[in-house]
Amino acid sequence: VQLQASGGGLVQAGGSLRLSCTASGRTFSSDIMGWFRQAPGKEREFVAAIGWWGGNTWYADSVSGRFIISRDNAKNTLYLQMNILKPEDTAVYYCGVSRRAPTVVDANRDALYDFWGQGTQVTVSS
């Protein structure tokens, strides 16, 4: 089982990036998936989560209205569209799969995640 995150990079404040996370080895079409991030010197924090069918989503207050999480189960891929990026969004972004979170609201806890990607760096310059 492997999760491969990509799409990170360097962008100016106000710009956009789209992260992708492709799963291989098994399908996660029935699992909740999410994005977390970790800035230097800080703990990993929740960004967004999405239910198995894509209709339910949940966002951290810090990104709500700017980021959009989505998934394509046919491609076994999770996405994070990040708009109006701010310097404080700078972090390594991780995708994960939770088989234990009962709802997307509960999926804001990284302890409930079973699989993680390797992370992709996002740097936002001011």
Tab-separated table of C-alpha atoms in Angstrom:
chain	number	residue	atom	x	y	z
A	1	VAL	CA	0.000	0.000	0.000
A	2	GLN	CA	1.438	3.333	-1.042
A	3	LEU	CA	0.212	6.912	-1.152
A	4	GLN	CA	2.116	9.226	-3.452
A	5	ALA	CA	1.609	12.958	-2.919
A	6	SER	CA	2.621	15.496	-5.547
A	7	GLY	CA	1.949	19.016	-6.746
A	8	GLY	CA	3.787	21.036	-4.137
A	9	GLY	CA	6.107	23.880	-4.995
A	10	LEU	CA	6.949	27.536	-4.541
A	11	VAL	CA	4.210	30.090	-5.150
A	12	GLN	CA	3.653	33.745	-4.355
A	13	ALA	CA	1.051	34.834	-1.859
A	14	GLY	CA	-2.361	34.968	-3.490
A	15	GLY	CA	-1.512	32.197	-5.890
A	16	SER	CA	-2.854	28.660	-6.251
A	17	LEU	CA	-1.597	25.104	-6.201
A	18	ARG	CA	-3.268	21.748	-6.670
A	19	LEU	CA	-2.005	18.776	-4.706
A	20	SER	CA	-2.663	15.198	-5.728
A	21	CYS	CA	-2.386	11.965	-3.782
A	22	THR	CA	-2.540	8.709	-5.714
A	23	ALA	CA	-3.002	5.401	-3.961
A	24	SER	CA	-1.626	2.100	-5.165
A	25	GLY	CA	-1.724	-1.395	-3.801
A	26	ARG	CA	-5.383	-1.260	-2.801
A	27	THR	CA	-8.446	0.855	-3.330
A	28	PHE	CA	-9.606	3.405	-0.776
A	29	SER	CA	-12.921	4.184	-2.419
A	30	SER	CA	-14.838	3.279	0.751
A	31	ASP	CA	-12.576	5.150	3.187
A	32	ILE	CA	-12.370	8.693	4.471
A	33	MET	CA	-9.316	10.520	3.169
A	34	GLY	CA	-7.716	13.705	4.389
A	35	TRP	CA	-4.921	16.233	4.174
A	36	PHE	CA	-2.738	17.382	7.036
A	37	ARG	CA	0.227	19.736	7.085
A	38	GLN	CA	3.261	20.329	9.232
A	39	ALA	CA	5.203	23.568	9.354
A	40	PRO	CA	8.769	23.728	10.720
A	41	GLY	CA	8.784	23.545	14.492
A	42	LYS	CA	5.063	22.862	14.691
A	43	GLU	CA	2.887	19.810	15.145
A	44	ARG	CA	1.053	18.249	12.252
A	45	GLU	CA	-2.359	19.872	11.837
A	46	PHE	CA	-5.567	18.951	10.096
A	47	VAL	CA	-6.409	20.662	6.809
A	48	ALA	CA	-9.381	18.890	5.238
A	49	ALA	CA	-11.180	15.552	5.010
A	50	ILE	CA	-13.615	13.983	2.571
A	51	GLY	CA	-16.051	11.105	2.818
A	52	TRP	CA	-15.861	8.030	0.624
A	53	TRP	CA	-18.402	9.284	-1.906
A	54	GLY	CA	-17.094	12.845	-1.984
A	55	GLY	CA	-20.253	14.521	-0.769
A	56	ASN	CA	-19.129	15.157	2.788
A	57	THR	CA	-16.196	17.461	3.407
A	58	TRP	CA	-14.711	19.136	6.470
A	59	TYR	CA	-12.142	21.910	6.663
A	60	ALA	CA	-9.956	23.546	9.234
A	61	ASP	CA	-11.085	27.104	9.916
A	62	SER	CA	-7.757	28.407	8.639
A	63	VAL	CA	-8.369	27.094	5.116
A	64	SER	CA	-12.162	27.113	4.831
A	65	GLY	CA	-13.268	29.137	1.817
A	66	ARG	CA	-9.824	28.947	0.206
A	67	PHE	CA	-9.088	25.219	-0.143
A	68	ILE	CA	-11.207	22.540	-1.802
A	69	ILE	CA	-10.777	18.823	-1.179
A	70	SER	CA	-12.048	16.340	-3.751
A	71	ARG	CA	-11.488	12.780	-4.854
A	72	ASP	CA	-11.762	10.608	-7.946
A	73	ASN	CA	-12.358	7.040	-6.799
A	74	ALA	CA	-12.013	5.685	-10.330
A	75	LYS	CA	-8.454	7.004	-10.345
A	76	ASN	CA	-7.839	6.248	-6.667
A	77	THR	CA	-6.723	9.847	-6.296
A	78	LEU	CA	-7.289	12.568	-3.709
A	79	TYR	CA	-6.908	16.268	-4.515
A	80	LEU	CA	-6.473	19.527	-2.648
A	81	GLN	CA	-7.054	22.733	-4.598
A	82	MET	CA	-5.409	25.550	-2.678
A	83	ASN	CA	-6.358	29.110	-3.579
A	84	ILE	CA	-5.471	32.525	-2.181
A	85	LEU	CA	-2.399	31.023	-0.590
A	86	LYS	CA	-0.793	32.796	2.349
A	87	PRO	CA	2.738	32.576	3.756
A	88	GLU	CA	1.299	30.799	6.797
A	89	ASP	CA	0.198	27.961	4.510
A	90	THR	CA	3.858	27.040	4.067
A	91	ALA	CA	4.310	23.456	5.244
A	92	VAL	CA	4.803	19.873	4.193
A	93	TYR	CA	1.415	18.529	3.183
A	94	TYR	CA	0.505	14.911	3.866
A	95	CYS	CA	-2.364	12.848	2.554
A	96	GLY	CA	-3.836	10.055	4.595
A	97	VAL	CA	-6.497	7.374	4.712
A	98	SER	CA	-8.669	6.734	7.738
A	99	ARG	CA	-10.549	3.481	8.113
A	100	ARG	CA	-11.533	4.269	11.707
A	101	ALA	CA	-12.960	7.787	11.699
A	102	PRO	CA	-16.755	7.429	11.896
A	103	THR	CA	-17.374	10.763	10.126
A	104	VAL	CA	-15.352	13.416	8.299
A	105	VAL	CA	-15.663	15.617	11.385
A	106	ASP	CA	-13.853	12.952	13.427
A	107	ALA	CA	-11.210	12.725	10.700
A	108	ASN	CA	-9.470	15.842	12.013
A	109	ARG	CA	-7.412	13.613	14.348
A	110	ASP	CA	-4.280	12.146	12.804
A	111	ALA	CA	-4.328	9.265	15.310
A	112	LEU	CA	-7.283	7.837	13.379
A	113	TYR	CA	-5.349	7.554	10.128
A	114	ASP	CA	-4.019	4.210	8.945
A	115	PHE	CA	-1.991	5.110	5.878
A	116	TRP	CA	0.090	8.188	5.039
A	117	GLY	CA	1.796	9.589	1.990
A	118	GLN	CA	5.369	10.841	2.050
A	119	GLY	CA	4.493	14.543	1.997
A	120	THR	CA	4.950	17.325	-0.508
A	121	GLN	CA	6.457	20.726	0.292
A	122	VAL	CA	4.411	23.873	-0.249
A	123	THR	CA	6.185	27.195	0.141
A	124	VAL	CA	4.332	30.487	-0.136
A	125	SER	CA	6.434	33.617	-0.463
A	126	SER	CA	5.216	37.024	0.650
